mmCIF file of C-alpha atoms in Angstrom:
data_model
loop_
_atom_site.group_PDB
_atom_site.id
_atom_site.type_symbol
_atom_site.label_atom_id
_atom_site.label_comp_id
_atom_site.label_asym_id
_atom_site.label_seq_id
_atom_site.Cartn_x
_atom_site.Cartn_y
_atom_site.Cartn_z
ATOM 1 C CA MET A 1047 40.193 50.500 79.400
ATOM 2 C CA SER A 1048 40.833 48.942 76.063
ATOM 3 C CA ALA A 1049 39.670 45.398 75.308
ATOM 4 C CA LEU A 1050 43.306 44.224 74.947
ATOM 5 C CA ARG A 1051 44.293 45.398 78.293
ATOM 6 C CA ARG A 1052 41.279 43.854 79.946
ATOM 7 C CA ARG A 1053 41.952 40.533 78.300
ATOM 8 C CA THR A 1054 45.583 40.737 79.423
ATOM 9 C CA ILE A 1055 44.543 41.382 83.092
ATOM 10 C CA ILE A 1056 42.066 38.443 82.996
ATOM 11 C CA LEU A 1057 44.699 36.170 81.645
ATOM 12 C CA ILE A 1058 47.225 37.107 84.322
ATOM 13 C CA VAL A 1059 44.681 36.687 87.109
ATOM 14 C CA GLY A 1060 43.698 33.302 85.672
ATOM 15 C CA VAL A 1061 47.233 32.029 85.512
ATOM 16 C CA TYR A 1062 47.826 33.152 89.169
ATOM 17 C CA ILE A 1063 44.660 31.334 90.385
ATOM 18 C CA VAL A 1064 45.719 28.144 88.579
ATOM 19 C CA VAL A 1065 49.278 28.289 90.098
ATOM 20 C CA CYS A 1066 47.873 28.869 93.668
ATOM 21 C CA VAL A 1067 45.441 26.009 93.380
ATOM 22 C CA SER A 1068 48.128 23.713 92.068
ATOM 23 C CA MET A 1069 50.523 24.467 95.008
ATOM 24 C CA ILE A 1070 47.695 24.090 97.563
ATOM 25 C CA CYS A 1071 46.653 20.710 96.057
ATOM 26 C CA ARG A 1072 50.408 19.569 95.974
ATOM 27 C CA ASN A 1073 50.762 20.428 99.617
ATOM 28 C CA ARG A 1074 47.659 18.650 100.644
ATOM 29 C CA ILE A 1075 48.668 15.450 98.737
ATOM 30 C CA GLY A 1076 52.061 15.534 100.415
ATOM 31 C CA ALA A 1077 50.530 15.865 103.754
ATOM 32 C CA ARG A 1078 48.393 12.917 103.168
ATOM 33 C CA THR A 1079 51.143 10.767 101.657
ATOM 34 C CA THR A 1080 52.554 8.310 104.166
ATOM 35 C CA PRO A 1081 56.375 8.450 104.476
ATOM 36 C CA SER A 1082 56.568 4.876 105.622
ATOM 37 C CA GLN A 1083 57.786 3.450 102.293
ATOM 38 C CA ILE A 1084 60.632 6.063 102.441
ATOM 39 C CA VAL A 1085 61.813 6.131 105.975
ATOM 40 C CA SER A 1086 61.315 2.542 107.034
ATOM 41 C CA GLN A 1087 64.760 1.043 107.372
ATOM 42 C CA GLN A 1088 66.631 -2.207 108.048
ATOM 43 C CA TYR A 1089 70.048 -2.817 109.489
ATOM 44 C CA ASP A 1090 71.704 -6.260 109.106
ATOM 45 C CA PHE A 1091 74.518 -6.825 111.530
ATOM 46 C CA GLY A 1092 75.479 -10.251 110.137
ATOM 47 C CA GLN A 1093 76.507 -12.402 113.181
ATOM 48 C CA GLY A 1094 76.884 -11.900 116.825
ATOM 49 C CA ARG A 1095 77.444 -13.762 120.108
ATOM 50 C CA VAL A 1096 75.094 -14.065 123.080
ATOM 51 C CA GLY A 1097 75.495 -11.152 125.474
ATOM 52 C CA GLU A 1098 76.820 -8.880 122.759
ATOM 53 C CA VAL A 1099 75.127 -5.452 122.346
ATOM 54 C CA ILE A 1100 74.485 -4.314 118.786
ATOM 55 C CA GLU A 1101 74.477 -0.524 118.314
ATOM 56 C CA HIS A 1102 73.206 1.298 115.248
ATOM 57 C CA GLU A 1103 71.990 4.798 114.581
ATOM 58 C CA PHE A 1104 69.024 5.211 112.195
ATOM 59 C CA VAL A 1105 68.528 8.451 110.343
ATOM 60 C CA VAL A 1106 64.815 9.097 109.617
ATOM 61 C CA ASN A 1107 64.170 11.625 106.839
ATOM 62 C CA ASN A 1108 61.081 13.750 106.370
ATOM 63 C CA PRO A 1109 60.904 14.505 102.605
ATOM 64 C CA PHE A 1110 57.544 16.399 102.822
ATOM 65 C CA LYS A 1111 56.781 20.017 103.253
ATOM 66 C CA VAL A 1112 54.835 19.468 106.597
ATOM 67 C CA PRO A 1113 56.184 18.302 109.911
ATOM 68 C CA VAL A 1114 55.749 14.696 110.978
ATOM 69 C CA HIS A 1115 54.729 14.197 114.601
ATOM 70 C CA ILE A 1116 55.855 10.972 116.489
ATOM 71 C CA ASP A 1117 53.140 10.091 119.042
ATOM 72 C CA LYS A 1118 54.713 7.001 120.578
ATOM 73 C CA VAL A 1119 57.553 4.368 120.079
ATOM 74 C CA THR A 1120 57.005 0.664 120.645
ATOM 75 C CA THR A 1121 59.391 -2.393 120.362
ATOM 76 C CA ASN A 1122 58.993 -6.159 119.946
ATOM 77 C CA CYS A 1123 62.020 -7.292 121.902
ATOM 78 C CA SER A 1124 64.600 -6.231 124.485
ATOM 79 C CA CYS A 1125 65.965 -3.458 122.289
ATOM 80 C CA THR A 1126 66.396 -0.044 123.882
ATOM 81 C CA LEU A 1127 66.876 3.572 122.613
ATOM 82 C CA ALA A 1128 70.044 5.333 123.458
ATOM 83 C CA ARG A 1129 68.230 8.573 124.007
ATOM 84 C CA LYS A 1130 64.673 9.919 123.708
ATOM 85 C CA VAL A 1131 63.047 10.105 120.273
ATOM 86 C CA PRO A 1132 62.099 13.692 119.249
ATOM 87 C CA GLN A 1133 58.429 14.290 119.082
ATOM 88 C CA VAL A 1134 58.454 16.156 115.712
ATOM 89 C CA ILE A 1135 60.563 15.682 112.632
ATOM 90 C CA PRO A 1136 60.837 19.144 111.028
ATOM 91 C CA THR A 1137 59.815 19.922 107.468
ATOM 92 C CA SER A 1138 62.345 18.595 104.940
ATOM 93 C CA ALA A 1139 64.731 17.655 107.729
ATOM 94 C CA SER A 1140 65.837 14.467 109.501
ATOM 95 C CA CYS A 1141 66.499 13.016 113.043
ATOM 96 C CA SER A 1142 68.791 10.363 114.279
ATOM 97 C CA ILE A 1143 67.487 7.440 116.502
ATOM 98 C CA PRO A 1144 70.426 5.350 118.138
ATOM 99 C CA VAL A 1145 69.292 1.755 118.844
ATOM 100 C CA GLN A 1146 70.887 -0.850 121.144
ATOM 101 C CA VAL A 1147 69.909 -4.476 120.917
ATOM 102 C CA LYS A 1148 71.292 -7.140 123.284
ATOM 103 C CA LEU A 1149 71.621 -10.642 121.923
ATOM 104 C CA ASN A 1150 70.251 -13.119 124.419
ATOM 105 C CA LYS A 1151 69.004 -16.060 122.312
ATOM 106 C CA ASP A 1152 71.641 -18.634 121.496
ATOM 107 C CA GLY A 1153 71.604 -19.916 117.830
ATOM 108 C CA ASP A 1154 68.531 -18.019 116.792
ATOM 109 C CA TYR A 1155 67.702 -15.493 113.973
ATOM 110 C CA ILE A 1156 66.842 -12.124 115.532
ATOM 111 C CA GLY A 1157 64.537 -9.364 114.052
ATOM 112 C CA ALA A 1158 64.329 -6.510 116.469
ATOM 113 C CA ALA A 1159 61.698 -3.987 115.380
ATOM 114 C CA ILE A 1160 61.214 -0.449 116.737
ATOM 115 C CA THR A 1161 57.865 1.074 115.526
ATOM 116 C CA LEU A 1162 57.385 4.756 115.347
ATOM 117 C CA HIS A 1163 53.655 5.620 115.405
ATOM 118 C CA LEU A 1164 53.153 8.862 113.412
ATOM 119 C CA ARG A 1165 50.243 11.241 113.639
ATOM 120 C CA GLU A 1166 48.068 11.128 110.527
ATOM 121 C CA HIS A 1167 50.607 8.768 108.887
ATOM 122 C CA ASP A 1168 51.105 5.095 108.910
ATOM 123 C CA PRO A 1169 53.625 3.662 111.357
ATOM 124 C CA ILE A 1170 57.195 3.166 110.239
ATOM 125 C CA GLN A 1171 59.603 0.433 111.441
ATOM 126 C CA LEU A 1172 63.335 0.458 112.097
ATOM 127 C CA ILE A 1173 64.479 -3.129 112.057
ATOM 128 C CA VAL A 1174 67.810 -4.674 113.344
ATOM 129 C CA ARG A 1175 68.347 -8.270 112.150
ATOM 130 C CA GLY A 1176 70.965 -10.878 112.043
ATOM 131 C CA MET A 1177 72.041 -14.322 113.303
ATOM 132 C CA VAL A 1178 73.143 -15.156 116.859
ATOM 133 C CA ILE A 1179 76.117 -17.552 116.712
ATOM 134 C CA ARG A 1180 75.171 -20.864 118.217
ATOM 135 C CA GLN A 1181 77.337 -21.289 121.296
ATOM 136 C CA LEU A 1182 76.393 -24.930 121.890
ATOM 137 C CA PRO A 1183 74.779 -27.532 119.706
ATOM 138 C CA GLY A 1184 71.748 -27.699 122.170
ATOM 139 C CA THR A 1185 71.359 -31.485 121.861
ATOM 140 C CA ILE A 1186 73.794 -34.247 121.220
ATOM 141 C CA SER A 1187 71.951 -37.267 119.744
ATOM 142 C CA PHE A 1188 73.640 -40.747 119.692
ATOM 143 C CA GLY A 1189 70.683 -42.221 117.788
ATOM 144 C CA LYS A 1190 70.315 -45.934 118.102
ATOM 145 C CA ILE A 1191 73.296 -47.599 119.779
ATOM 146 C CA LYS A 1192 74.340 -51.106 120.721
ATOM 147 C CA ARG A 1193 75.320 -51.658 124.353
ATOM 148 C CA GLY A 1194 78.926 -52.780 125.019
ATOM 149 C CA LYS A 1195 80.481 -50.736 122.188
ATOM 150 C CA CYS A 1196 82.387 -47.419 122.409
ATOM 151 C CA HIS A 1197 80.099 -44.522 121.557
ATOM 152 C CA LYS A 1198 81.694 -41.052 121.518
ATOM 153 C CA LYS A 1199 80.696 -37.578 120.478
ATOM 154 C CA GLN A 1200 82.582 -34.266 120.365
ATOM 155 C CA PHE A 1201 81.305 -30.699 120.197
ATOM 156 C CA ILE A 1202 82.751 -27.190 120.692
ATOM 157 C CA VAL A 1203 81.968 -24.687 123.460
ATOM 158 C CA ARG A 1204 82.525 -21.225 121.967
ATOM 159 C CA SER A 1205 83.957 -18.221 123.757
ATOM 160 C CA LEU A 1206 81.652 -15.230 123.991
ATOM 161 C CA ASN A 1207 84.407 -12.638 124.156
ATOM 162 C CA ASP A 1208 88.016 -12.244 123.079
ATOM 163 C CA LYS A 1209 89.632 -14.242 125.833
ATOM 164 C CA PRO A 1210 90.219 -18.062 126.040
ATOM 165 C CA LEU A 1211 87.346 -20.086 127.361
ATOM 166 C CA ASN A 1212 88.323 -22.466 130.295
ATOM 167 C CA ILE A 1213 85.926 -25.272 131.384
ATOM 168 C CA LEU A 1214 86.034 -25.484 135.082
ATOM 169 C CA GLU A 1215 83.777 -28.417 135.646
ATOM 170 C CA ALA A 1216 81.490 -30.768 133.752
ATOM 171 C CA ASN A 1217 78.684 -32.589 135.687
ATOM 172 C CA ALA A 1218 77.314 -35.761 134.034
ATOM 173 C CA ARG A 1219 74.038 -36.746 135.464
ATOM 174 C CA ASP A 1220 73.058 -40.330 136.209
ATOM 175 C CA GLY A 1221 76.491 -41.719 135.350
ATOM 176 C CA LEU A 1222 75.565 -42.689 131.745
ATOM 177 C CA PHE A 1223 78.644 -41.094 130.176
ATOM 178 C CA THR A 1224 82.072 -39.771 130.880
ATOM 179 C CA VAL A 1225 83.124 -36.178 129.959
ATOM 180 C CA ASP A 1226 86.583 -34.936 128.751
ATOM 181 C CA TYR A 1227 87.467 -31.526 127.686
ATOM 182 C CA ARG A 1228 90.558 -29.646 126.312
ATOM 183 C CA ARG A 1229 91.548 -26.622 124.307
ATOM 184 C CA SER A 1230 90.378 -26.637 120.647
ATOM 185 C CA SER A 1231 93.316 -27.121 118.179
ATOM 186 C CA THR A 1232 91.585 -24.906 115.368
ATOM 187 C CA ASN A 1233 90.587 -22.006 117.577
ATOM 188 C CA LEU A 1234 92.424 -21.292 120.893
ATOM 189 C CA LEU A 1235 89.510 -19.327 122.233
ATOM 190 C CA ASP A 1236 87.175 -22.387 122.228
ATOM 191 C CA ALA A 1237 87.049 -25.557 124.084
ATOM 192 C CA LEU A 1238 86.523 -29.087 122.827
ATOM 193 C CA VAL A 1239 84.273 -31.373 124.737
ATOM 194 C CA SER A 1240 84.133 -35.205 124.312
ATOM 195 C CA VAL A 1241 81.173 -37.326 125.653
ATOM 196 C CA GLN A 1242 81.503 -41.161 125.838
ATOM 197 C CA LEU A 1243 78.811 -43.379 126.924
ATOM 198 C CA VAL A 1244 79.454 -46.206 129.413
ATOM 199 C CA ASN A 1245 79.178 -49.769 128.282
ATOM 200 C CA ASP A 1246 76.312 -50.656 130.479
ATOM 201 C CA VAL A 1247 73.813 -48.023 129.294
ATOM 202 C CA PRO A 1248 70.228 -49.073 130.363
ATOM 203 C CA ASP A 1249 67.900 -50.294 127.651
ATOM 204 C CA GLY A 1250 65.606 -47.839 126.022
ATOM 205 C CA TYR A 1251 65.646 -44.107 125.476
ATOM 206 C CA PHE A 1252 67.844 -41.818 127.549
ATOM 207 C CA ASP A 1253 67.790 -37.942 127.754
ATOM 208 C CA VAL A 1254 70.271 -36.623 130.393
ATOM 209 C CA PRO A 1255 71.332 -33.000 130.841
ATOM 210 C CA LEU A 1256 75.025 -32.131 131.002
ATOM 211 C CA GLU A 1257 76.151 -29.093 132.965
ATOM 212 C CA ILE A 1258 79.179 -27.338 131.885
ATOM 213 C CA ILE A 1259 80.799 -24.688 134.202
ATOM 214 C CA THR A 1260 83.083 -22.238 132.547
ATOM 215 C CA ASP A 1261 85.017 -18.905 133.465
ATOM 216 C CA ASP A 1262 82.877 -17.027 130.885
ATOM 217 C CA ASP A 1263 81.826 -13.668 132.186
ATOM 218 C CA VAL A 1264 78.653 -13.487 130.053
ATOM 219 C CA ALA A 1265 77.251 -16.996 130.599
ATOM 220 C CA PRO A 1266 79.347 -19.182 132.940
ATOM 221 C CA ILE A 1267 76.935 -22.122 133.200
ATOM 222 C CA LYS A 1268 76.013 -23.937 129.937
ATOM 223 C CA TRP A 1269 73.586 -26.792 129.526
ATOM 224 C CA ILE A 1270 73.354 -29.482 126.846
ATOM 225 C CA ARG A 1271 71.212 -32.539 126.453
ATOM 226 C CA ILE A 1272 72.598 -35.987 125.723
ATOM 227 C CA GLN A 1273 70.011 -38.127 123.985
ATOM 228 C CA GLY A 1274 69.743 -41.565 122.341
ATOM 229 C CA TYR A 1275 68.289 -44.994 122.298
ATOM 230 C CA ALA A 1276 70.097 -48.081 123.727
ATOM 231 C CA MET A 1277 68.782 -51.070 121.851
ATOM 232 C CA ARG A 1278 67.647 -54.003 123.744
ATOM 233 C CA PRO A 1279 69.106 -57.476 122.990
ATOM 234 C CA VAL A 1280 65.680 -58.308 121.611
ATOM 235 C CA GLU A 1281 63.377 -55.684 120.098
ATOM 236 C CA ALA A 1282 59.705 -55.954 119.523
ATOM 237 C CA GLU A 1283 58.609 -54.619 116.095
ATOM 238 C CA PRO A 1284 56.364 -52.705 116.138
ATOM 239 C CA SER A 1285 56.248 -51.646 119.765
ATOM 240 C CA ILE A 1286 52.903 -49.939 119.367
ATOM 241 C CA LEU A 1287 49.957 -51.778 117.945
ATOM 242 C CA MET A 1288 47.019 -49.922 116.579
ATOM 243 C CA PHE A 1289 43.785 -52.138 116.477
ATOM 244 C CA GLY A 1290 41.394 -49.427 115.339
ATOM 245 C CA THR A 1291 37.790 -49.700 116.308
ATOM 246 C CA ILE A 1292 36.423 -52.946 117.779
ATOM 247 C CA ALA A 1293 32.805 -53.922 118.425
ATOM 248 C CA LEU A 1294 31.779 -55.442 121.753
ATOM 249 C CA ASN A 1295 31.813 -59.048 120.550
ATOM 250 C CA GLU A 1296 34.565 -58.643 118.033
ATOM 251 C CA THR A 1297 38.267 -59.691 118.200
ATOM 252 C CA LYS A 1298 41.272 -58.479 116.272
ATOM 253 C CA THR A 1299 44.654 -59.865 115.992
ATOM 254 C CA ARG A 1300 47.921 -58.206 115.084
ATOM 255 C CA VAL A 1301 51.453 -59.906 114.800
ATOM 256 C CA ILE A 1302 54.635 -58.614 116.167
ATOM 257 C CA ARG A 1303 58.212 -59.715 115.429
ATOM 258 C CA LEU A 1304 60.739 -60.319 118.226
ATOM 259 C CA ARG A 1305 64.197 -59.603 116.571
ATOM 260 C CA PRO A 1306 67.608 -60.190 118.174
ATOM 261 C CA THR A 1307 69.443 -56.951 117.929
ATOM 262 C CA TYR A 1308 72.931 -58.449 118.607
ATOM 263 C CA GLY A 1309 72.431 -61.795 116.963
ATOM 264 C CA ASP A 1310 72.386 -63.733 120.196
ATOM 265 C CA PRO A 1311 69.846 -66.666 120.458
ATOM 266 C CA PHE A 1312 66.980 -66.047 122.769
ATOM 267 C CA SER A 1313 63.784 -67.690 123.948
ATOM 268 C CA VAL A 1314 60.558 -66.326 125.424
ATOM 269 C CA ASP A 1315 60.379 -66.940 129.207
ATOM 270 C CA HIS A 1316 56.945 -65.625 129.951
ATOM 271 C CA VAL A 1317 54.491 -62.918 129.014
ATOM 272 C CA GLU A 1318 52.447 -60.488 131.129
ATOM 273 C CA VAL A 1319 49.453 -58.690 129.621
ATOM 274 C CA ALA A 1320 47.045 -55.960 131.039
ATOM 275 C CA PRO A 1321 44.146 -56.060 131.116
ATOM 276 C CA GLN A 1322 44.184 -59.876 131.295
ATOM 277 C CA ASP A 1323 40.629 -60.571 130.100
ATOM 278 C CA VAL A 1324 41.051 -58.374 126.987
ATOM 279 C CA ILE A 1325 44.487 -59.189 125.565
ATOM 280 C CA GLU A 1326 45.733 -62.596 124.684
ATOM 281 C CA CYS A 1327 49.124 -63.730 123.293
ATOM 282 C CA ASN A 1328 49.701 -66.871 121.376
ATOM 283 C CA GLU A 1329 52.896 -68.912 121.319
ATOM 284 C CA PRO A 1330 55.717 -67.313 119.228
ATOM 285 C CA GLN A 1331 57.012 -69.143 116.154
ATOM 286 C CA ILE A 1332 60.375 -68.963 114.620
ATOM 287 C CA ALA A 1333 60.176 -66.657 111.617
ATOM 288 C CA GLY A 1334 63.482 -65.921 110.198
ATOM 289 C CA PRO A 1335 67.155 -67.352 109.839
ATOM 290 C CA ASP A 1336 68.322 -64.793 112.302
ATOM 291 C CA GLY A 1337 66.352 -66.441 115.074
ATOM 292 C CA SER A 1338 63.573 -63.865 115.063
ATOM 293 C CA MET A 1339 60.083 -64.933 116.228
ATOM 294 C CA GLU A 1340 56.600 -63.895 115.451
ATOM 295 C CA MET A 1341 53.845 -63.603 118.149
ATOM 296 C CA PRO A 1342 50.163 -62.977 117.431
ATOM 297 C CA ILE A 1343 48.506 -60.572 119.789
ATOM 298 C CA THR A 1344 44.606 -60.619 120.045
ATOM 299 C CA VAL A 1345 42.456 -57.929 121.481
ATOM 300 C CA LYS A 1346 38.814 -58.526 122.495
ATOM 301 C CA GLY A 1347 36.148 -55.691 122.334
ATOM 302 C CA ASN A 1348 34.927 -56.248 125.953
ATOM 303 C CA PHE A 1349 37.237 -53.581 127.521
ATOM 304 C CA PRO A 1350 35.389 -51.406 129.983
ATOM 305 C CA SER A 1351 36.122 -48.013 128.697
ATOM 306 C CA ARG A 1352 35.717 -46.639 125.276
ATOM 307 C CA ILE A 1353 39.504 -46.414 124.647
ATOM 308 C CA LEU A 1354 41.909 -49.281 125.367
ATOM 309 C CA ASN A 1355 45.419 -48.576 126.411
ATOM 310 C CA GLY A 1356 46.846 -51.994 127.136
ATOM 311 C CA THR A 1357 50.394 -53.328 127.642
ATOM 312 C CA VAL A 1358 52.146 -56.573 126.704
ATOM 313 C CA ASN A 1359 55.350 -57.163 128.588
ATOM 314 C CA ILE A 1360 57.419 -60.011 126.973
ATOM 315 C CA TYR A 1361 60.317 -61.457 129.070
ATOM 316 C CA VAL A 1362 62.939 -63.087 126.981
ATOM 317 C CA LYS A 1363 65.961 -65.084 128.123
ATOM 318 C CA VAL A 1364 69.341 -63.937 126.506
ATOM 319 C CA ASN A 1365 72.772 -65.159 127.646
ATOM 320 C CA GLU A 1366 71.180 -66.367 130.922
ATOM 321 C CA GLU A 1367 69.669 -62.959 131.555
ATOM 322 C CA ILE A 1368 65.898 -62.097 131.566
ATOM 323 C CA ARG A 1369 65.167 -58.998 129.565
ATOM 324 C CA LYS A 1370 61.799 -57.318 128.959
ATOM 325 C CA CYS A 1371 60.298 -56.160 125.651
ATOM 326 C CA ALA A 1372 57.222 -53.893 125.997
ATOM 327 C CA VAL A 1373 54.363 -53.555 123.436
ATOM 328 C CA THR A 1374 51.569 -50.950 123.793
ATOM 329 C CA CYS A 1375 48.134 -51.823 122.422
ATOM 330 C CA TYR A 1376 45.608 -49.135 121.355
ATOM 331 C CA ALA A 1377 41.947 -49.705 120.381
ATOM 332 C CA MET A 1378 38.623 -47.841 120.356
ATOM 333 C CA ARG A 1379 35.116 -49.171 120.991
ATOM 334 C CA LYS A 1380 32.960 -49.119 118.074
ATOM 335 C CA ARG A 1381 29.706 -47.256 118.665
ATOM 336 C CA PRO A 1382 26.489 -49.158 118.259
ATOM 337 C CA LEU A 1383 24.302 -48.124 115.360
#
C-alpha cells in the first residue's frame, strides 16, 4: 500500500471519529439541558367573576432528542386537569394539557400554578393568572361621623352571570342603619344598595354585618361590613396615655384635653378611676375658646403587677345628659438596679 493511500485512509477514519464523538457529546448535553426555560408557560385570562371556570389548553414542547418523562403533577390551588397528563413527551414532539381553574376568591389576584415534575430535569410550571372582579366592596366605612346628621353610602352588587341580579332581602343587624336597593341605572345587570345610618347611633366604634340575599345562582347570600366611629359630644384627646416605665416611689403626670365635638357647652360631673390608689385626676381647667378643658392625670408607681392597665372614666354633662369619656392608662414597673 502506498504512503498516499495510507494517509488518506487515516484521515478519513480520523474525520469519522471526530464526527461521532461530536454527535455523542451533543446528545448528552441535550439530555442534561433542562427544558424548563423553554416549556414553562403563562396564560393571563384578564378578568373573571366569582364562580366562573377558566379553561385553557397548554401545549408543552420537547425540543430535545431524548424523551422527557413526567413523574408527577402538583397544583397550588383548586385548579383541575381536564384529562390525564401523559407520562412521556416523545422526542421532538409535544403534548397538550387542558387546565380548568374555578374562581372562588372575590376581588383577589389569582395565580394558579400546575407543576410538572420531570425525571432528570428541573420542574416546569404552567401558570394561569388574572384578576377576579370584586363583587362587593367588602367593607363600607363611614369614618368619623356626628350623630344627628344624615350619613349615607352607596355601593353596587354585581351580577355573576348574564342575567339581571335581584335583591330579595337585606338584613341590617342591630338597627343602626336602614337599607334601600334598586336596579343600577348604568348597568341593568347590577343592583345599587344604599345604606343610611340612623340619627341615634351609639357613641364610639361600630362594626355591623349586612346580609344581602339575592337570586344569584352562584352566590345567593352576600355579606358586607358597615364600619365607622360615632363621635361623642365630648372627646378625650388622647384616649390612650402611655406613661412608660415608673419606679416604685415615682409618679408621672400626663394631660388630656376634653374637646366638645359639636360645640355644645359641657361640664365635668364626676370621674371614676381604676385602680383608685394608683391613678389620680386633678380638677379640669378651661383651655380654649371652644370650651375645651385640660385635665392632668397622675399615675403612681405602686401598682401591684409589673404592667399597669388602668382606666379613667370621665362623666360629662351635655344638654342635661350625662355622657362618658374613657381614657386608658398604660405603664410599666421599672426594674430595680
